[in-house]
PDB file of C-alpha atoms in Angstrom:
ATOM      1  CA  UNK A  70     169.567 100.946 136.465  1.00 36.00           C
ATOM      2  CA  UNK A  71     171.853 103.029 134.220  1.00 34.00           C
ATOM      3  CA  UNK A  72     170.025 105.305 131.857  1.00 36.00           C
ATOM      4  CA  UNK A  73     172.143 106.715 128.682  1.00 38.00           C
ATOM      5  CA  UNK A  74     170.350 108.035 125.668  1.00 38.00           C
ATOM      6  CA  UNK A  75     172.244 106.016 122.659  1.00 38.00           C
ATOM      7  CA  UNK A  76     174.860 106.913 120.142  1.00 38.00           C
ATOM      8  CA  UNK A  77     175.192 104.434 118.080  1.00 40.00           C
ATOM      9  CA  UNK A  78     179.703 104.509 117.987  1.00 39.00           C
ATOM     10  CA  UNK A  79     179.788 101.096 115.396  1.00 40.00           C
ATOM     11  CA  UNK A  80     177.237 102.127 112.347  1.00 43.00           C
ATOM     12  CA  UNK A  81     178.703 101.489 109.399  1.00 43.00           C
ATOM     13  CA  UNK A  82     179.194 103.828 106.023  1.00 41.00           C
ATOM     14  CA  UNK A  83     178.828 107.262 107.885  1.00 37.00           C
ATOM     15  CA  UNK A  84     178.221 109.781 105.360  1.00 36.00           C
ATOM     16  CA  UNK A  85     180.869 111.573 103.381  1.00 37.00           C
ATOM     17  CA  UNK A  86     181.193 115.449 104.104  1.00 36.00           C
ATOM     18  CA  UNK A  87     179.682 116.465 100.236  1.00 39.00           C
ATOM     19  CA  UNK A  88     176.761 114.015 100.911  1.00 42.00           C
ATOM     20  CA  UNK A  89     176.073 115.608 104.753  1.00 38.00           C
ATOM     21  CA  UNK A  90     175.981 118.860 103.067  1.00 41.00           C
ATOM     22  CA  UNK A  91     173.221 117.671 100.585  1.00 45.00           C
ATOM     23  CA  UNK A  92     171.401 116.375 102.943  1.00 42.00           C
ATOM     24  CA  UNK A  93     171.502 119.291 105.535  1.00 44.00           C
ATOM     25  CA  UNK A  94     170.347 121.547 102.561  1.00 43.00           C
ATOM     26  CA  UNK A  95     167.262 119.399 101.784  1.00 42.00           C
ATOM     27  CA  UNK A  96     166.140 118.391 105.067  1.00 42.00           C
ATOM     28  CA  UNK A  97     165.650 121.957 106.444  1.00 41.00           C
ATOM     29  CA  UNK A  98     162.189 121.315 104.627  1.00 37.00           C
ATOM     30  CA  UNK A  99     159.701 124.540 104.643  1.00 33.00           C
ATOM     31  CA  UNK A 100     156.463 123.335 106.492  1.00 33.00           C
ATOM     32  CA  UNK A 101     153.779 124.398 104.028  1.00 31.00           C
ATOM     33  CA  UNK A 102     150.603 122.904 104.489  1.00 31.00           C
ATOM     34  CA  UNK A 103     149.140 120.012 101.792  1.00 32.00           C
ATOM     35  CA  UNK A 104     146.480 120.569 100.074  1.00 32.00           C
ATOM     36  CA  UNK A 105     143.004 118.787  99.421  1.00 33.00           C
ATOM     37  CA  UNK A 106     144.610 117.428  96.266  1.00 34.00           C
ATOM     38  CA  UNK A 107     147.794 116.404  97.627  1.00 37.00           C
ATOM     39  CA  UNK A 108     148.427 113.280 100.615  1.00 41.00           C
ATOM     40  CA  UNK A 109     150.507 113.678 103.039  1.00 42.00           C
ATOM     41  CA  UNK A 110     152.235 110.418 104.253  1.00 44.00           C
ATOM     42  CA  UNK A 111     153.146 109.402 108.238  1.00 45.00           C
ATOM     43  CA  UNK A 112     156.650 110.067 108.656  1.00 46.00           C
ATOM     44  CA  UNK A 113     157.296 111.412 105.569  1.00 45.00           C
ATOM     45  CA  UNK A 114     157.159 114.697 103.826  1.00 43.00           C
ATOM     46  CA  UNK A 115     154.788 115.781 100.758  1.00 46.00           C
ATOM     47  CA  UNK A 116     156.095 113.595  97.579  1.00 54.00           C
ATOM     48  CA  UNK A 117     156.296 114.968  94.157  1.00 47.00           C
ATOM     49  CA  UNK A 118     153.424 114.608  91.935  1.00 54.00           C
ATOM     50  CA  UNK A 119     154.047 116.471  89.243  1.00 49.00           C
ATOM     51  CA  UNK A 120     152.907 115.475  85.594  1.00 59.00           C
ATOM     52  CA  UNK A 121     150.776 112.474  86.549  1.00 59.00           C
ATOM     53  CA  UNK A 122     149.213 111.330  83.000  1.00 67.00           C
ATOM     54  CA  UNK A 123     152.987 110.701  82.115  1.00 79.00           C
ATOM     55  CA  UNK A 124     152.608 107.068  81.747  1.00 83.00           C
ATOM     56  CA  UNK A 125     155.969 106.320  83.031  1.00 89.00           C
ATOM     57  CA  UNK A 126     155.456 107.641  86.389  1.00 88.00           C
ATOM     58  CA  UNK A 127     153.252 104.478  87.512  1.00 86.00           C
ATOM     59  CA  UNK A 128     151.648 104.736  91.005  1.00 84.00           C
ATOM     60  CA  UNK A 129     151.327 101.362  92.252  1.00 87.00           C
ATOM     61  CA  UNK A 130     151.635 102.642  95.941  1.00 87.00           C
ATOM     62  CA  UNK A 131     150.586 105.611  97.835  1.00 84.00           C
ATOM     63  CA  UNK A 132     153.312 106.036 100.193  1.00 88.00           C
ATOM     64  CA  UNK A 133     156.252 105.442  97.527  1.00 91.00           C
ATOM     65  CA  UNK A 134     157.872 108.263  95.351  1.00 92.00           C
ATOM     66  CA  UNK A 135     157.078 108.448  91.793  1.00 92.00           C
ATOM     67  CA  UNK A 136     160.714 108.815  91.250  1.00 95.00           C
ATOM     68  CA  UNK A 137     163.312 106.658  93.138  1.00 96.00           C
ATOM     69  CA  UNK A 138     166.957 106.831  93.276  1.00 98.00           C
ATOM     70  CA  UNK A 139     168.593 103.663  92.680  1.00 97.00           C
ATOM     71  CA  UNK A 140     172.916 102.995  92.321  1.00 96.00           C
ATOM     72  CA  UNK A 141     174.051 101.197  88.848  1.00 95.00           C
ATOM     73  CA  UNK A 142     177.044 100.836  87.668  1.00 94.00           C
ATOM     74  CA  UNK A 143     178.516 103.233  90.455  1.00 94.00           C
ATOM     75  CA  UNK A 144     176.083 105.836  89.483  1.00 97.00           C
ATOM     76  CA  UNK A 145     172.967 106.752  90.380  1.00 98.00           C
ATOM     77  CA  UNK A 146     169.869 107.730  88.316  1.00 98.00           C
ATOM     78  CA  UNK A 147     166.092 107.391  89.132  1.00 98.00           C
ATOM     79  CA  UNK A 148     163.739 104.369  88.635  1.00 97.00           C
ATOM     80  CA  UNK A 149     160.124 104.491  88.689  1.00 94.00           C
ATOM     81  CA  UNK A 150     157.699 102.391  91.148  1.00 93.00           C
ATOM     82  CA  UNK A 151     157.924  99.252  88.477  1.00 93.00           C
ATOM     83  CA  UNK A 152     161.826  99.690  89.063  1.00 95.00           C
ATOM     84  CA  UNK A 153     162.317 100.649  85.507  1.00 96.00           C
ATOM     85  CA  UNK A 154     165.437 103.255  85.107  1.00 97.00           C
ATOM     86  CA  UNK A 155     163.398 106.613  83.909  1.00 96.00           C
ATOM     87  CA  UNK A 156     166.707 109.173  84.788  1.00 97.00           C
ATOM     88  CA  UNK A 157     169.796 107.422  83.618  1.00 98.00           C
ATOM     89  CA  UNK A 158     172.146 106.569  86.369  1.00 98.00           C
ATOM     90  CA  UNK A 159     174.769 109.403  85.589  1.00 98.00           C
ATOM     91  CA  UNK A 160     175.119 111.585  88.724  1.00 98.00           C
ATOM     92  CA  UNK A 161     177.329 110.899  92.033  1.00 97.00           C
ATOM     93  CA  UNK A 162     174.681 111.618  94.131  1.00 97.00           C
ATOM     94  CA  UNK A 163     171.130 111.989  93.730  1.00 98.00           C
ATOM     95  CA  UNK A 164     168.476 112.744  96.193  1.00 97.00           C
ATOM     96  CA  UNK A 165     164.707 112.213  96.766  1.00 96.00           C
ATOM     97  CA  UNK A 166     162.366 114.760  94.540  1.00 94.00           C
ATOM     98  CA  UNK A 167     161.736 116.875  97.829  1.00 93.00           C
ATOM     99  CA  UNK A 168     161.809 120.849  98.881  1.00 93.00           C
ATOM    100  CA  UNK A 169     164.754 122.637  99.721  1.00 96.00           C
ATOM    101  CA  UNK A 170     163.869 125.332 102.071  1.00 94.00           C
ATOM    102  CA  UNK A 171     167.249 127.524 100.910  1.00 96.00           C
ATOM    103  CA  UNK A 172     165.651 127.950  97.343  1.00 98.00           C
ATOM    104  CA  UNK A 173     162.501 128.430  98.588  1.00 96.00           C
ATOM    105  CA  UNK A 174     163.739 131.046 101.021  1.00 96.00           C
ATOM    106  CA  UNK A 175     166.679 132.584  98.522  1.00 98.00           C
ATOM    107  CA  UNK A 176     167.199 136.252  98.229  1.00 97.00           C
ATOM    108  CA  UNK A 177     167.270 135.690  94.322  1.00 98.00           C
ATOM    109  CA  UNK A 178     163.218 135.385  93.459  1.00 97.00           C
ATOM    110  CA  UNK A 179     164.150 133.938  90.067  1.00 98.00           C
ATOM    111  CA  UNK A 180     165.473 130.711  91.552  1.00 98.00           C
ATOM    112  CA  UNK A 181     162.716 130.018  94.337  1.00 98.00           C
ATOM    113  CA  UNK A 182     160.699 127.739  92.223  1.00 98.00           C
ATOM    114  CA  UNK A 183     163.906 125.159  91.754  1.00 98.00           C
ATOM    115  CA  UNK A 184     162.970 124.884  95.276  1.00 97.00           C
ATOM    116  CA  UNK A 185     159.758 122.949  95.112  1.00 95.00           C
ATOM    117  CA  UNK A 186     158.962 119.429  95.254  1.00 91.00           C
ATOM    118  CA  UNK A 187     158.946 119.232  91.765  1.00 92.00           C
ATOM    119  CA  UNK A 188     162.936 119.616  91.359  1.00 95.00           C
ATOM    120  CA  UNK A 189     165.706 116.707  93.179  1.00 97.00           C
ATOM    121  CA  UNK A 190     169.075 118.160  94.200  1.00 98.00           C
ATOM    122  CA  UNK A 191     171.659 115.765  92.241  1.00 98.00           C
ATOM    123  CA  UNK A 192     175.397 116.308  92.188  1.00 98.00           C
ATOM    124  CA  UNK A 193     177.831 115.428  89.062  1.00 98.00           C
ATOM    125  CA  UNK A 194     181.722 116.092  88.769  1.00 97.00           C
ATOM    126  CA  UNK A 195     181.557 118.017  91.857  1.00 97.00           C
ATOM    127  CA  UNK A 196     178.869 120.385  90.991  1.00 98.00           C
ATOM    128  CA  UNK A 197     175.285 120.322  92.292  1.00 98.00           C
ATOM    129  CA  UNK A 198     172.158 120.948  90.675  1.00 98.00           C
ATOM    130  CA  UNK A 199     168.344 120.861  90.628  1.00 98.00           C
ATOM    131  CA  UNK A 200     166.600 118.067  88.263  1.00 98.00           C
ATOM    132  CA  UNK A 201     163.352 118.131  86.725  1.00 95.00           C
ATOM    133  CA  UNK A 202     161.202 114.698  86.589  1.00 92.00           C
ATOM    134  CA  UNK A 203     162.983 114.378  82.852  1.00 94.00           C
ATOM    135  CA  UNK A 204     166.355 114.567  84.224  1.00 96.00           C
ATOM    136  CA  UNK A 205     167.234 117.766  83.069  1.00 97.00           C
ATOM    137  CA  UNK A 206     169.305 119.992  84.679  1.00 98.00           C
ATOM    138  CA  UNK A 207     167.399 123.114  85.801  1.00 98.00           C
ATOM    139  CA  UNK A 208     169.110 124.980  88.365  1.00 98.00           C
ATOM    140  CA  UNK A 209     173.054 124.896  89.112  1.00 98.00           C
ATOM    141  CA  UNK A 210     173.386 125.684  92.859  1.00 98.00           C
ATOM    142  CA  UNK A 211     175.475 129.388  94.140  1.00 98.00           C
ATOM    143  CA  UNK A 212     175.805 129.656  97.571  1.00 97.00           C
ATOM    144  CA  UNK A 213     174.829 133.848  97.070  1.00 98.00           C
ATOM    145  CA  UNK A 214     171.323 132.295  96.225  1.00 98.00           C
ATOM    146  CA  UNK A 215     170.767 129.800  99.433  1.00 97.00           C
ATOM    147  CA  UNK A 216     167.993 131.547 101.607  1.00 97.00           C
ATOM    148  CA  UNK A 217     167.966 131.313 105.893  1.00 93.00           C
ATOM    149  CA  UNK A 218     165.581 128.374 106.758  1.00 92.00           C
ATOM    150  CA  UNK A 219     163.107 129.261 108.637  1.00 83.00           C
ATOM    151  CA  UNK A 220     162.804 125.757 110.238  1.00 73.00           C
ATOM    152  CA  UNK A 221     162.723 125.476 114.298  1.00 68.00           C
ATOM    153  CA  UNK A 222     164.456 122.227 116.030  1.00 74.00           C
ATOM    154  CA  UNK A 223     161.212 120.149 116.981  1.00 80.00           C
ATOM    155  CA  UNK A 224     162.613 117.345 119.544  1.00 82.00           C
ATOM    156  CA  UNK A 225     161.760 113.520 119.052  1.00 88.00           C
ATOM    157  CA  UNK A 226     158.879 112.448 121.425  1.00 92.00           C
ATOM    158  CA  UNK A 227     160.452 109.119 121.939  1.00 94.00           C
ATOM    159  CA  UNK A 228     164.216 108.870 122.576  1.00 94.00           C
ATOM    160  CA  UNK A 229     166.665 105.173 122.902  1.00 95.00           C
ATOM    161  CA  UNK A 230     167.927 104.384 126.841  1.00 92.00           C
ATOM    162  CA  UNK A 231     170.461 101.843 127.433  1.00 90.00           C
ATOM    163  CA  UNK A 232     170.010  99.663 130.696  1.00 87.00           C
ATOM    164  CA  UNK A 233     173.058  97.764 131.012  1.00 88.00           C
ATOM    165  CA  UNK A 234     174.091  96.569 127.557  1.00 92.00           C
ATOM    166  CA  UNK A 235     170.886  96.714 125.907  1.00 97.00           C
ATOM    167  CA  UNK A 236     168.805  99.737 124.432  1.00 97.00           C
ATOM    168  CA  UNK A 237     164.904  99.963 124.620  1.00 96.00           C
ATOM    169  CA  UNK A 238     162.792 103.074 123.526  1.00 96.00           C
ATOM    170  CA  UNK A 239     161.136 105.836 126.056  1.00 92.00           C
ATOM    171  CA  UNK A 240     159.030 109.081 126.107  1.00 90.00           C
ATOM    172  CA  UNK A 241     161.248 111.536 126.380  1.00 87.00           C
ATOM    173  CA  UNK A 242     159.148 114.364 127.894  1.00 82.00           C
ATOM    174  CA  UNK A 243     158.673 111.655 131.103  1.00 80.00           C
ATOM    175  CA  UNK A 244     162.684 111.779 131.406  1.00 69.00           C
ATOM    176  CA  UNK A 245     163.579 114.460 133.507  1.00 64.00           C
ATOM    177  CA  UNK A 246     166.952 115.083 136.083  1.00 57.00           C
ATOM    178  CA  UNK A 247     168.722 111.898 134.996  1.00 55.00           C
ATOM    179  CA  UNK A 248     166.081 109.819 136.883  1.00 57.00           C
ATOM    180  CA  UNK A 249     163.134 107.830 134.938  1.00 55.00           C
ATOM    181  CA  UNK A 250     159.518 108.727 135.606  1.00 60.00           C
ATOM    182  CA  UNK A 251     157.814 106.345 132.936  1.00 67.00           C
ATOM    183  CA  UNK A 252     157.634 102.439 131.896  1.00 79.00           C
ATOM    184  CA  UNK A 253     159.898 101.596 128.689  1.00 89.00           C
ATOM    185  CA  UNK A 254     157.221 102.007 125.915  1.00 94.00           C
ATOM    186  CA  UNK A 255     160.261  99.181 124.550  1.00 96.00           C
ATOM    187  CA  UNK A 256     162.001  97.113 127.223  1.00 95.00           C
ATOM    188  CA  UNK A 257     165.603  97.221 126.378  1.00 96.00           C
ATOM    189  CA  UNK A 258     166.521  94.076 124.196  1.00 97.00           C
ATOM    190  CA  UNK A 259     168.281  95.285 121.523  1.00 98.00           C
ATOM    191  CA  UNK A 260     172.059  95.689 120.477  1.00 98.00           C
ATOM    192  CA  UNK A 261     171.353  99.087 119.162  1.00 98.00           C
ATOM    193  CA  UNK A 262     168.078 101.149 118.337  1.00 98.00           C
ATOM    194  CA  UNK A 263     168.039 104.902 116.353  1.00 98.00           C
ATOM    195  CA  UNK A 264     165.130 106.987 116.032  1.00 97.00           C
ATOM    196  CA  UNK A 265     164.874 107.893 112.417  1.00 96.00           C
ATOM    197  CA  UNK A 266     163.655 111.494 111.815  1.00 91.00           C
ATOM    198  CA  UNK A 267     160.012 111.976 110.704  1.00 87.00           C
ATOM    199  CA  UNK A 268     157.590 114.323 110.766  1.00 82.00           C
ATOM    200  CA  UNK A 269     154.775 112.107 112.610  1.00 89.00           C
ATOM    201  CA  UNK A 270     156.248 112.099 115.886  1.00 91.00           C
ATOM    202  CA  UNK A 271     153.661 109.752 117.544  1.00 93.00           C
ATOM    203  CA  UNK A 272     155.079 107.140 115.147  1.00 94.00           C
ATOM    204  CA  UNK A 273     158.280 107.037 114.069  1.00 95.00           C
ATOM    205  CA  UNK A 274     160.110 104.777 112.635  1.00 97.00           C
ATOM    206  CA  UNK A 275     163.142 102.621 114.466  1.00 98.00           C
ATOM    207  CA  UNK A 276     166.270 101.101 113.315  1.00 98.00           C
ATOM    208  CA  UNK A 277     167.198  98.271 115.629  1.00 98.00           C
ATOM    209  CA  UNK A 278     170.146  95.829 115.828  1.00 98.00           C
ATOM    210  CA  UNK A 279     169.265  91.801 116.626  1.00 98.00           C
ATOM    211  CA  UNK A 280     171.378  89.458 116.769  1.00 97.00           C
ATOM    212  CA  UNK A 281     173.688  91.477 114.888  1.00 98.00           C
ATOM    213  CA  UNK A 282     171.525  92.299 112.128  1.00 98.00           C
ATOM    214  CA  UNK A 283     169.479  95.451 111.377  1.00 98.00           C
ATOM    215  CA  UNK A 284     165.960  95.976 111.195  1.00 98.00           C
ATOM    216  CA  UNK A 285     163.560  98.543 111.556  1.00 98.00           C
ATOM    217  CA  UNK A 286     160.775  98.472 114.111  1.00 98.00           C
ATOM    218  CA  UNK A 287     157.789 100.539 115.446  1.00 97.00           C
ATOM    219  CA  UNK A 288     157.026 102.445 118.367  1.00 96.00           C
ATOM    220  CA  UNK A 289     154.766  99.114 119.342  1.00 97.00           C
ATOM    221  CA  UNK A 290     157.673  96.994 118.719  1.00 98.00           C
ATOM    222  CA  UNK A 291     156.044  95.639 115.147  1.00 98.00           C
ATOM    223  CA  UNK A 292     158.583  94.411 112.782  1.00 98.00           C
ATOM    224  CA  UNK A 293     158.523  96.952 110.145  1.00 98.00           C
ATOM    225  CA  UNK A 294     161.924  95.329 108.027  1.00 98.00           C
ATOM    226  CA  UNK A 295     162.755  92.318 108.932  1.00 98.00           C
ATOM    227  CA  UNK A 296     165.855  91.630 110.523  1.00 98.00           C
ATOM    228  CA  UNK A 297     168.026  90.371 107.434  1.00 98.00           C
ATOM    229  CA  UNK A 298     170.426  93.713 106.763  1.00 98.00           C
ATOM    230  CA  UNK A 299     173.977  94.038 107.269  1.00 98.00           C
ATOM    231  CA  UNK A 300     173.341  97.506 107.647  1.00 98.00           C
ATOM    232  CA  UNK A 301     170.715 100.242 107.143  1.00 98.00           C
ATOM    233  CA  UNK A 302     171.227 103.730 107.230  1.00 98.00           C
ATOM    234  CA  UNK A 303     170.856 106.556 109.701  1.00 97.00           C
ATOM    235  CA  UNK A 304     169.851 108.955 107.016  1.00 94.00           C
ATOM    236  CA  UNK A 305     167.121 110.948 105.607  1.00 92.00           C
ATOM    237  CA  UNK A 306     165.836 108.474 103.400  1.00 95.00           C
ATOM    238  CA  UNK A 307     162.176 107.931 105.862  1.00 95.00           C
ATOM    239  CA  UNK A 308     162.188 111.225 106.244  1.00 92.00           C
ATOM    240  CA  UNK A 309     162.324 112.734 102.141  1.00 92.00           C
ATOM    241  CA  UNK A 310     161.162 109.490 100.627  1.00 93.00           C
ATOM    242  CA  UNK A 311     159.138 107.204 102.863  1.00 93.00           C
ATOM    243  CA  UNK A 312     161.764 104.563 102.517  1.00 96.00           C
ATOM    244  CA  UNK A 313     165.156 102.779 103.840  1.00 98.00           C
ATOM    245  CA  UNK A 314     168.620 102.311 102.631  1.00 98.00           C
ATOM    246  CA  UNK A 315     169.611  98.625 103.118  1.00 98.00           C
ATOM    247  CA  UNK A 316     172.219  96.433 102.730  1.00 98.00           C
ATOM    248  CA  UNK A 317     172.972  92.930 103.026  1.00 98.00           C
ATOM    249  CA  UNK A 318     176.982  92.477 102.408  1.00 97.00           C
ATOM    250  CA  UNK A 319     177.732  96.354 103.607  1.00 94.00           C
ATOM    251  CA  UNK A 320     178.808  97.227 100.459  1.00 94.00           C
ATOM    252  CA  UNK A 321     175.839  97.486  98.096  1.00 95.00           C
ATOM    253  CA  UNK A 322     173.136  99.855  98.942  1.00 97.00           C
ATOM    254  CA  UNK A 323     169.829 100.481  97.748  1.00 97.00           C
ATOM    255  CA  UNK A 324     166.470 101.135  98.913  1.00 98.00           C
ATOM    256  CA  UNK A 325     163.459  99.068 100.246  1.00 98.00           C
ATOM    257  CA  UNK A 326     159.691 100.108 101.425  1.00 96.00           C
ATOM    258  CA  UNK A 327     157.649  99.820 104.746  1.00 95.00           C
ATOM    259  CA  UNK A 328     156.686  96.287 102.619  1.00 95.00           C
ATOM    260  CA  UNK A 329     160.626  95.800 102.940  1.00 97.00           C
ATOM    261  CA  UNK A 330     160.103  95.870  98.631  1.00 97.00           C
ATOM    262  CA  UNK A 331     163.418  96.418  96.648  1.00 97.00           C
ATOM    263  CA  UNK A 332     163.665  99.477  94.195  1.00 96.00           C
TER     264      UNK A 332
END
């Protein structure tokens, strides 16, 4: 049996260079500790709640961001957990309300706070910035102010092996001098499987390939999304927001929950 940790060579819509840079910045998260007051979610990190008695900001579900980002009209803007647009869809990109460790950790003390959960890094007519919950524009980024994360590489418990032609899911501290020591935890039987990046390692999340279309399973094999997508992507979307970034005709994107509900 051939053993081959998976690189997925066919996914579709990698991401453009500006985008990769976005998301680098955010996802070197700082890994302060929740409070009482505060929930932290499995596999995601600590969502915004700022200015909850704003009665716009509904909270319908736990484990979904007060503020989503959702693509109209070739823009993007922010809709709340109802779907209605609260940020008009005017930026090019716009990320998940989340930390940015650089802020956080910037050399300029003036600008740390733009690097809280409270603030979303957005990006219009080439320029980036930091958004408040409103919309407005709080912070433009300078590179002289992006701080050294302090983040250390923490390696996936569970990693994707190929036998033959399909790809099943294994621990990878039991793989060890290119020979396996363990049972699949997931026989191979899928066309392609990707570990998303989470912070719950005993349970992260899995986007898998069936009979040409993409899902997303569990550790335990549970269909999480349902097998329906033309594509979903390898980003940081579980990660930052709790969610996925679907499509059916590999064109149109947008963003679904672990309920596999639209926003």
């Amino acid at each position: 049996m051939r053993i081959l940790v998976s690189q997925k060579h066919t996914m579709k819509n990698i991401y453009r260079l500006f985008a990769v840079f976005l998301f680098s910045v955010l996802l070197s998260q700082s890994s302060r500790v929740a409070s009482k007051s505060e929930t932290q979610f499995p596999g995601t990190t600590q969502f915004a709640r700022v200015n909850p008695n704003r009665p716009d900001l509904i909270s319908l579900y736990g484990d979904v961001p007060l503020l989503i980002p959702k693509r109209e009209n070739g823009k993007v803007g922010y809709v709340n957990q109802k779907g209605q647009m609260i940020i008009p869809a005017e930026f090019y990109i716009a990320m998940f309300f989340a930390e940015d460790c650089n802020l956080l950790n910037s050399p300029n003390e003036s600008v740390r706070k733009y690097g809280s959960n409270e603030y979303a890094t957005v990006e219009k007519d080439q320029i980036s910035y930091r958004i408040d919950v409103y919309g407005k524009k709080v912070y433009r980024y300078k590179d002289s102010d992006l701080g050294k994360c302090k983040n250390t590489y923490i390696k996936q418990k569970y990693g994707v092996y190929k036998d033959k032609y399909l790809f099943g899911l294994g621990d990878n501290h039991l793989y060890k001098n290119s020979k396996v020591t363990f049972k699949f935890q997931i026989p191979p039987q899928y066309e392609m499987l990707y570990v998303l990046e989470g912070n719950d390692l005993e349970n992260p999340m899995i986007v898998a390939v069936a009979n040409n279309k993409f899902g997303v399973i569990n550790k335990d094999n549970k269909t999480i999304i349902p097998f329906e997508y033309e594509d979903i992507k390898l980003n940081y979307s579980w990660k930052l927001g709790g969610m996925f970034e679907v499509s059916k005709d590999g064109k149109n994107y947008y963003y679904v929950d672990v309920r596999n509900k639209k926003y």
